[in-house]
XYZ file of C-alpha atoms in Angstrom:
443
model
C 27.008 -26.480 -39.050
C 26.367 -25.887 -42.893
C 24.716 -21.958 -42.708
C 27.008 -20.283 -39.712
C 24.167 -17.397 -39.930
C 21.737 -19.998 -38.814
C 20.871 -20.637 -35.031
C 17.991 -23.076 -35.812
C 19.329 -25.968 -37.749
C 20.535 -28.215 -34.938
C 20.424 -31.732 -35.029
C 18.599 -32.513 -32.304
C 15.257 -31.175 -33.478
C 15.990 -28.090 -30.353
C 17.166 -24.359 -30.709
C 19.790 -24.009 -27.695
C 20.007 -20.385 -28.703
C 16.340 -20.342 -29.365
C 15.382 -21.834 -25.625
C 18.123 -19.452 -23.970
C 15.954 -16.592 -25.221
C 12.467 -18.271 -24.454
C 13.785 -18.667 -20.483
C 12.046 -21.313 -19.513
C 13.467 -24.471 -18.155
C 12.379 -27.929 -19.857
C 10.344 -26.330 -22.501
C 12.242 -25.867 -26.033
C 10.771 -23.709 -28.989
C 9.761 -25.517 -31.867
C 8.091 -22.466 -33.937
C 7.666 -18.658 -33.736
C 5.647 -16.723 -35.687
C 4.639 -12.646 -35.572
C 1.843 -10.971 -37.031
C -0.113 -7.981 -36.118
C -1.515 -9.381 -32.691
C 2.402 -9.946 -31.119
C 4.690 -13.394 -31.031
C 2.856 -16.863 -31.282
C 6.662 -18.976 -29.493
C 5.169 -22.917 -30.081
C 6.738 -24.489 -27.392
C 7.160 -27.989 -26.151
C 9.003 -30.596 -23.291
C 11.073 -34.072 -24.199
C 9.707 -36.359 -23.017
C 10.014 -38.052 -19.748
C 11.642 -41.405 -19.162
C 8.316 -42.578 -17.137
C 5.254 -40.680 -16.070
C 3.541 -41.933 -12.789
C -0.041 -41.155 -12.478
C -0.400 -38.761 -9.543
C -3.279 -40.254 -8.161
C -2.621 -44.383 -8.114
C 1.459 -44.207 -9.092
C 1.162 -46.479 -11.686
C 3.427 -46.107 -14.996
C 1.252 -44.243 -17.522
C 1.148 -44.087 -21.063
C 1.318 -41.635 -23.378
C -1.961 -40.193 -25.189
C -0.975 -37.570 -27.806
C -0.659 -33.882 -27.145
C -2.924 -30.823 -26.684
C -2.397 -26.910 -27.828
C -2.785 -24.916 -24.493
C -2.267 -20.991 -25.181
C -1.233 -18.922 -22.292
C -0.265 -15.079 -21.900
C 3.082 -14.533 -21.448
C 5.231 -11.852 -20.895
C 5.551 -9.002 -23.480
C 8.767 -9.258 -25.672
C 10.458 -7.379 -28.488
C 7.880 -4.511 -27.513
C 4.898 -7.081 -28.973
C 2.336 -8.608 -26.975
C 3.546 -12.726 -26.776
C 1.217 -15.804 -26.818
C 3.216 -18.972 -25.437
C 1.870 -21.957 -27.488
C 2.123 -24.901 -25.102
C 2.055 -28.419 -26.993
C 1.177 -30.169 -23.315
C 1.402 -34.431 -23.292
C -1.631 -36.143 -22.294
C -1.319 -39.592 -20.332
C -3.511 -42.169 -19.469
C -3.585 -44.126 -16.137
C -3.920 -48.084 -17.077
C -5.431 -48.968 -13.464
C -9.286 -49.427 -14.114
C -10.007 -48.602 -10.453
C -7.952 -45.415 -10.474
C -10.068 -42.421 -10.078
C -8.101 -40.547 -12.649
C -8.330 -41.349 -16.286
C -6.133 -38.740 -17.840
C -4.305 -36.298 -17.332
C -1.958 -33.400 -18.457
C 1.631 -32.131 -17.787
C 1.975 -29.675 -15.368
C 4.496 -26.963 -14.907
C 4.251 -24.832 -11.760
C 7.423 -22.723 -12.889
C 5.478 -21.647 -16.206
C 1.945 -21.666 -14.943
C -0.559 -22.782 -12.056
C -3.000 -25.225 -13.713
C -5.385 -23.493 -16.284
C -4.279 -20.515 -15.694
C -4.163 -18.038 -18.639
C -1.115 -15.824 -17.599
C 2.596 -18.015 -17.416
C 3.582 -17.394 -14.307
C 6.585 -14.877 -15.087
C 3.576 -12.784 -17.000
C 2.000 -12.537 -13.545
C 5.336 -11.806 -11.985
C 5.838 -8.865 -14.497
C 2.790 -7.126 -13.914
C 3.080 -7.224 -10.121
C 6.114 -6.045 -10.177
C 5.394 -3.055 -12.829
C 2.591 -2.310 -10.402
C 4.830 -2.185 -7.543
C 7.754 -0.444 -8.570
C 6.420 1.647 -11.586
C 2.975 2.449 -10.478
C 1.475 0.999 -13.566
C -1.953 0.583 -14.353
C -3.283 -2.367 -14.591
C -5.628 -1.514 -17.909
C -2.652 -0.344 -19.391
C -0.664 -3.745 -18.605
C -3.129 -5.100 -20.214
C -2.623 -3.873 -23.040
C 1.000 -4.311 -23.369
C -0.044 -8.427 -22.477
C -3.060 -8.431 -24.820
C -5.647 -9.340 -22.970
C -8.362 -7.603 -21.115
C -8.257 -6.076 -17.435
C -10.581 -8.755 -15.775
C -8.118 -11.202 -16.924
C -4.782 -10.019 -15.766
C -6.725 -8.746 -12.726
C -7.713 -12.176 -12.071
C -4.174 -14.046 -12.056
C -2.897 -11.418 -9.545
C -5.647 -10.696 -6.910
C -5.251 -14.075 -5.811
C -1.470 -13.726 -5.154
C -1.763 -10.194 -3.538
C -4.808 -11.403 -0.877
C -2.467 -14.950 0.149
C 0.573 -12.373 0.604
C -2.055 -9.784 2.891
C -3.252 -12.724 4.941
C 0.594 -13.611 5.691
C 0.444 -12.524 9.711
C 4.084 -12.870 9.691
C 4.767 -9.601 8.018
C 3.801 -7.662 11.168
C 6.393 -9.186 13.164
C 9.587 -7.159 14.514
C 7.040 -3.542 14.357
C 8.603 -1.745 16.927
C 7.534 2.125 15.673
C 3.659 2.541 14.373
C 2.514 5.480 12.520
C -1.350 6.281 11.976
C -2.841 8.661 9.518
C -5.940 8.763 7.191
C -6.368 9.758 3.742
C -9.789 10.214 1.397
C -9.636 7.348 -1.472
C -13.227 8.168 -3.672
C -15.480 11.417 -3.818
C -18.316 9.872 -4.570
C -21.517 7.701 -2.985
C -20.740 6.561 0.991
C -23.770 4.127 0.994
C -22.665 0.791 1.703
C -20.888 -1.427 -1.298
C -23.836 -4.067 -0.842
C -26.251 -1.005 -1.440
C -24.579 0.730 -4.727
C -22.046 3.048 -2.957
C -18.363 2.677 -1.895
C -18.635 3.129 1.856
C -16.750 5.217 3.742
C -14.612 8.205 2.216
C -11.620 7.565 4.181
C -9.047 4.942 5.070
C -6.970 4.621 7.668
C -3.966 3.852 7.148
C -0.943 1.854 9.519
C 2.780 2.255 8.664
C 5.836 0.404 10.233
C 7.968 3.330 11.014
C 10.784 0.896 12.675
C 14.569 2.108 12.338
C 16.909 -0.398 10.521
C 20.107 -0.984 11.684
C 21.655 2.369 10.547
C 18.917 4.426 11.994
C 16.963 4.939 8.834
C 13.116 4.567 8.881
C 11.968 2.405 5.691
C 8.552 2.941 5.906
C 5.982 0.433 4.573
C 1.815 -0.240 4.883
C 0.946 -2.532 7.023
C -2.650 -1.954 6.618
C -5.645 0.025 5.162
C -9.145 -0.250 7.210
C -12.481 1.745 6.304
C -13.353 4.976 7.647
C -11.496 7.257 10.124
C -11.930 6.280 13.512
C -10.814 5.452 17.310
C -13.356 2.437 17.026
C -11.343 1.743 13.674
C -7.772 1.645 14.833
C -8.858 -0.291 18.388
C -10.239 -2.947 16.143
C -7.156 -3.315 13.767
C -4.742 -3.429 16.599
C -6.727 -5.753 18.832
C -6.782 -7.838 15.792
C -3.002 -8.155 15.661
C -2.864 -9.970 19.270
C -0.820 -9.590 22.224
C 2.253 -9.977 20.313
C 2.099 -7.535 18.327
C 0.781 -4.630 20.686
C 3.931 -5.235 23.612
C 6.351 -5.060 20.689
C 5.527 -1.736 19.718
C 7.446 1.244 21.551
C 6.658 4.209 19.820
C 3.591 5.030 18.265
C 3.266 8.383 15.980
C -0.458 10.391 14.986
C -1.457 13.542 13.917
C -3.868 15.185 16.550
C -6.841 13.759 16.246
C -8.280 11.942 19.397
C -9.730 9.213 18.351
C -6.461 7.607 17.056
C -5.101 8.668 20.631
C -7.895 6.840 22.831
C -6.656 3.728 20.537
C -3.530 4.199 21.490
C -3.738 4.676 25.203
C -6.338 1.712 25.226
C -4.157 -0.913 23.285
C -0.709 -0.141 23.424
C -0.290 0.133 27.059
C 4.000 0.385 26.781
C 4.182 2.628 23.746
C 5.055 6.540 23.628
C 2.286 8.109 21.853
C 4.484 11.133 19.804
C 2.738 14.225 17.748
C 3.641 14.420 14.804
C 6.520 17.576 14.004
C 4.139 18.593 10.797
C 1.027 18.616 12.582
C 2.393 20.834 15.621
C 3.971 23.421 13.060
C 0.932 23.453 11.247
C -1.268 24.314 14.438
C 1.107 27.171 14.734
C 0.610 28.744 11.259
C -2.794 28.378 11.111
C -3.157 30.308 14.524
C -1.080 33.232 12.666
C -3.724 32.787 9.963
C -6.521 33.662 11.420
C -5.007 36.234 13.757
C -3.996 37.932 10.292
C -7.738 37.393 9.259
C -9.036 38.915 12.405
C -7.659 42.226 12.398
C -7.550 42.706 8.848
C -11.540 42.527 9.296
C -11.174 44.639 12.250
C -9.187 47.591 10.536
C -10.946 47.299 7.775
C -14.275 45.397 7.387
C -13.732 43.418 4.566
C -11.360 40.503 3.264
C -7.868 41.085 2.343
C -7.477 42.494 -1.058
C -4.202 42.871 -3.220
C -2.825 46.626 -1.652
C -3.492 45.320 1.872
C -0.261 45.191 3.524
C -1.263 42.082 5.931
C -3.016 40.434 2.704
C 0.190 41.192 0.739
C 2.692 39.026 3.191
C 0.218 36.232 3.612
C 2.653 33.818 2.376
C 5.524 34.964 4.070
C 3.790 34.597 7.638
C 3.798 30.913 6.139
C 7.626 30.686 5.543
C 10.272 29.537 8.475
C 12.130 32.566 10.121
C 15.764 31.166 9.081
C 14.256 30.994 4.926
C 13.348 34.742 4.492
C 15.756 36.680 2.549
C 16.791 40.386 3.765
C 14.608 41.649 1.233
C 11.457 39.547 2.641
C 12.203 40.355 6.192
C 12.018 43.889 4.943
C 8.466 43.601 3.940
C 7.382 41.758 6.917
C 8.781 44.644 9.264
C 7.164 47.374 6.865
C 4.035 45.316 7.405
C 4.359 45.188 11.291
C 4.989 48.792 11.686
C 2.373 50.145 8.763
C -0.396 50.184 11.575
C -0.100 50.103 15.670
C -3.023 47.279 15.400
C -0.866 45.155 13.607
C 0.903 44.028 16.374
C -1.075 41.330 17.437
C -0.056 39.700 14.063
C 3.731 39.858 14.637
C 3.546 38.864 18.447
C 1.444 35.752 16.742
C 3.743 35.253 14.307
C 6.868 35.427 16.570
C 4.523 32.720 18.750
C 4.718 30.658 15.938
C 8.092 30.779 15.170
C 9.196 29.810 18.525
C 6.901 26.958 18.353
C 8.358 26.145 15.184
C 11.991 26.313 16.716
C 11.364 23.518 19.142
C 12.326 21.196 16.012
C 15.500 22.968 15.337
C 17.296 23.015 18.157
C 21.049 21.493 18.029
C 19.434 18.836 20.843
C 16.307 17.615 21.833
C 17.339 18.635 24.948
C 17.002 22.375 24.090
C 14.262 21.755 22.133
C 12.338 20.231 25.295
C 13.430 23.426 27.067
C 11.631 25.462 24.650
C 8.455 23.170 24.276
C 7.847 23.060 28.232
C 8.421 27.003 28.084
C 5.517 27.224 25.516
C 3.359 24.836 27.161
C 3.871 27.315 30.449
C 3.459 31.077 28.054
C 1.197 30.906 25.621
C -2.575 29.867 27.277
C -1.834 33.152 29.175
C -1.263 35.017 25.684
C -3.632 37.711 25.459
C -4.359 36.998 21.654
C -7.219 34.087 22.041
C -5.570 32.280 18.878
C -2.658 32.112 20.615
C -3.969 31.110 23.595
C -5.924 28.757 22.370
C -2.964 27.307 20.448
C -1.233 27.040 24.503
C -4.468 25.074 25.646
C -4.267 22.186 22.452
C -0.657 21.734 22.806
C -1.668 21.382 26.828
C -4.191 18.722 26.242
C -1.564 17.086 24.085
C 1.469 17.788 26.496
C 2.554 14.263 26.921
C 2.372 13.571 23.314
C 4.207 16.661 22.312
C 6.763 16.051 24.061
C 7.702 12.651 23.576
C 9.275 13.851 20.341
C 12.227 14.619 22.255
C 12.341 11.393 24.358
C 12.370 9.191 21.308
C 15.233 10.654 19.596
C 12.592 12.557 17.168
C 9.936 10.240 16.062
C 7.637 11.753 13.331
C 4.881 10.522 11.250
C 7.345 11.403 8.132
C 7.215 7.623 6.758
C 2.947 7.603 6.964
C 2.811 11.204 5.066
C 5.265 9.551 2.415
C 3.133 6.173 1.999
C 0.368 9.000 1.867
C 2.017 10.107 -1.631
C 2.794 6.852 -2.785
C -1.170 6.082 -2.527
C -2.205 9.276 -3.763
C 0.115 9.011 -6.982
C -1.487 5.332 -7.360
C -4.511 6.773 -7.378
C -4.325 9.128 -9.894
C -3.034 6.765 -12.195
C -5.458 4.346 -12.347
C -7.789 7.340 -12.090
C -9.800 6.239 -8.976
C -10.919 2.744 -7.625
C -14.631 1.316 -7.497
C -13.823 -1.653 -5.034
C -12.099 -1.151 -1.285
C -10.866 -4.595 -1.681
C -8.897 -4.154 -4.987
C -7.946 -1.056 -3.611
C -6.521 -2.426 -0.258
C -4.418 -4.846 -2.340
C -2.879 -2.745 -4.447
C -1.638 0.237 -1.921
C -0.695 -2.894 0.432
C 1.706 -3.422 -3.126
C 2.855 0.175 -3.838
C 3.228 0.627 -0.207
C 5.609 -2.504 0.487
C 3.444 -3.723 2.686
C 3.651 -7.679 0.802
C 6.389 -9.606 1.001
C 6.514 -10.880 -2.596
């Protein structure tokens, strides 16, 4: 070599140094240029010993060369344009349907496609892992959202229609979340249909006992009618493998349970039960401020002014805040219906925290026994929900503490996916892309 500083002066008419950084195997650079629009990498093959005709098999012959321009991935933080100088052949046999034809390449790109196929790669997996936009991958690639859009909705819908991914679901979580705030007319009349989706998680334990939650599935509107269909959809399979199945209390998603998974625990969800609890002290706290004194809590109040404290676990208050809470107790005889509501919920609350679910069955079955007799109606009431839902309450503690955790975290992921591509118009573009945040693909 003449110029050591020089990489591209080889004598074979090919860059090795050149085509290491390009990355793609059988294609060598033969120009680059860069101008305000990104990289322009001209790139081309050698050529092939002999070319069959993939039609008739007979030995073709070569017919020039045509420019083909695809998107690739960004580079050197500049959009890049991968110049493709593809062969053309002919095919000699008159009776051969196919007169020409072009290389092909299924490691750079599907045939005319626009994006290379490590472009399309990229952007799914900036989507996946670091809830990008799609607009704004766009950008970075230099072409327009319809277009990137395009090269990946077809991958994501032949990765949801893969059945196998529901195999080995042994623990199902159900929950619902709201996706648009706008129109619920159907999409074929102008709107976006319902406002919520319903959402099913694989809670399963892996080997070490850790739940790594992913979305199985996203179905319109929040229904029994809605969860019956997906799971009757999954076959028989699918419905005797699952053991354990976790919801919030709503009974609709129960009746789908009981009427499909015939072998499965149905388990309330920890969050749910604790929050039934401290809205009960809530509105006992509401009632009798209106009954002392005829009007909303205001800020000198002393029930108005521990509000959030009420809220807080019994083990989390500092000395200082049980302080105020006992000042707040004693301030007024009448306010005793508050702290026998809030001790209510604090013992329902305790259930979780026991150092076994053994002691923490001992305290939900004394609950389900005390509290419809309570003479506060909230907390009575509480007593008769947790009754109706006795079997489901407890099977926390028969199934070593199954929650609907993993469903409220896929909740997050959807709801930070959301916000970033600042709402969806289509349910089907939607479903794709949580069923990609959510791990719910295997790509």
């Amino acid at each position: 070599m003449t110029d050591s500083t020089s990489c591209c002066r080889a004598s074979s008419g090919y860059c090795e140094r050149c085509d290491l950084l390009l990355g793609l195997p059988g294609l060598h650079v033969v120009g680059v240029q860069r101008d305000d629009a990104g990289l322009r990498v001209e790139v081309e093959s050698r050529p092939p010993a002999v070319m069959g005709c993939p039609a008739c098999g007979v030995i073709a012959h070569a017919h020039g060369r045509q420019r083909v321009e695809l998107i690739d991935a960004p580079c050197f933080t500049a959009p890049v344009k991968l110049r493709w100088r593809k062969r053309r052949w002919l095919c000699p046999e008159p009776m051969c349907p196919v007169t020409s034809f072009m290389e092909q390449d299924p490691y750079v790109a599907r045939p005319r496609a626009l994006l290379t196929a490590r472009a399309t790669s990229w952007a799914i997996g900036q989507m996946r892992r670091e809830n990008a936009s799609v607009q704004g991958m766009a950008r970075q690639l230099g072409c327009t959202w319809r277009t990137l859009w395009r090269a990946v909705k077809p991958i994501l819908e032949t990765a949801a229609a893969d059945e196998t991914r529901f195999v080995g679901v042994t623990s199902l979580g159900v929950d619902e979340h709201i996706w648009h705030h706008v129109s619920t007319k159907p999409v074929d009349q102008g709107g976006r249909g319902p406002k919520e989706f319903t959402g099913m998680v694989d809670l399963t334990r892996d080997k070490d006992g850790r739940v790594r939650a992913r979305l199985l599935d996203l179905v319109p509107g929040r229904s029994g009618e809605a969860y019956t269909s997906w799971l009757r959809d999954r076959g028989d399979t699918f419905r005797k493998g699952v053991e354990i199945a976790t919801l919030d209390p709503f009974h609709g998603y129960k009746n789908a349970i009981d009427d499909q998974l015939d072998d499965a625990i149905a388990v309330l969800d920890a969050f749910h039960v604790v929050k039934l609890g401290t809205a009960a002290v809530d509105e006992v706290r509401r009632r009798v401020q209106q009954d002392i004194h005829g009007h909303r809590g205001r800020r000198d109040d002393p029930l108005y002014r521990i509000r959030n404290l009420l809220r807080a676990g019994k083990e989390h208050l500092t000395d200082r805040q049980k302080t105020r809470l006992e000042t707040a107790f004693t301030a007024d005889d009448r306010h005793v219906e508050v702290e026998v509501a809030w001790r209510c919920a604090q013992q329902l609350r305790s259930v979780y925290h026991q150092s076994c679910h053994a002691d923490g069955r001992r305290v939900a079955e004394k609950i389900l026994a005390t509290f419809p007799s309570c003479p506060i109606p909230e907390i009575a009431r509480l007593g008769r929900t947790l009754n109706q839902w006795r079997d489901a309450f407890l099977g926390y503690f028969t199934t070593g503490g199954a929650n609907n955790g993993g469903t409220e975290s896929i909740n997050g992921l959807i709801e930070l996916a959301r916000r970033v591509a600042r709402g969806f118009r289509d349910p089907d573009n939607y479903r794709l892309r949580m069923l990609l945040i959510g791990g719910g693909l295997r790509l």
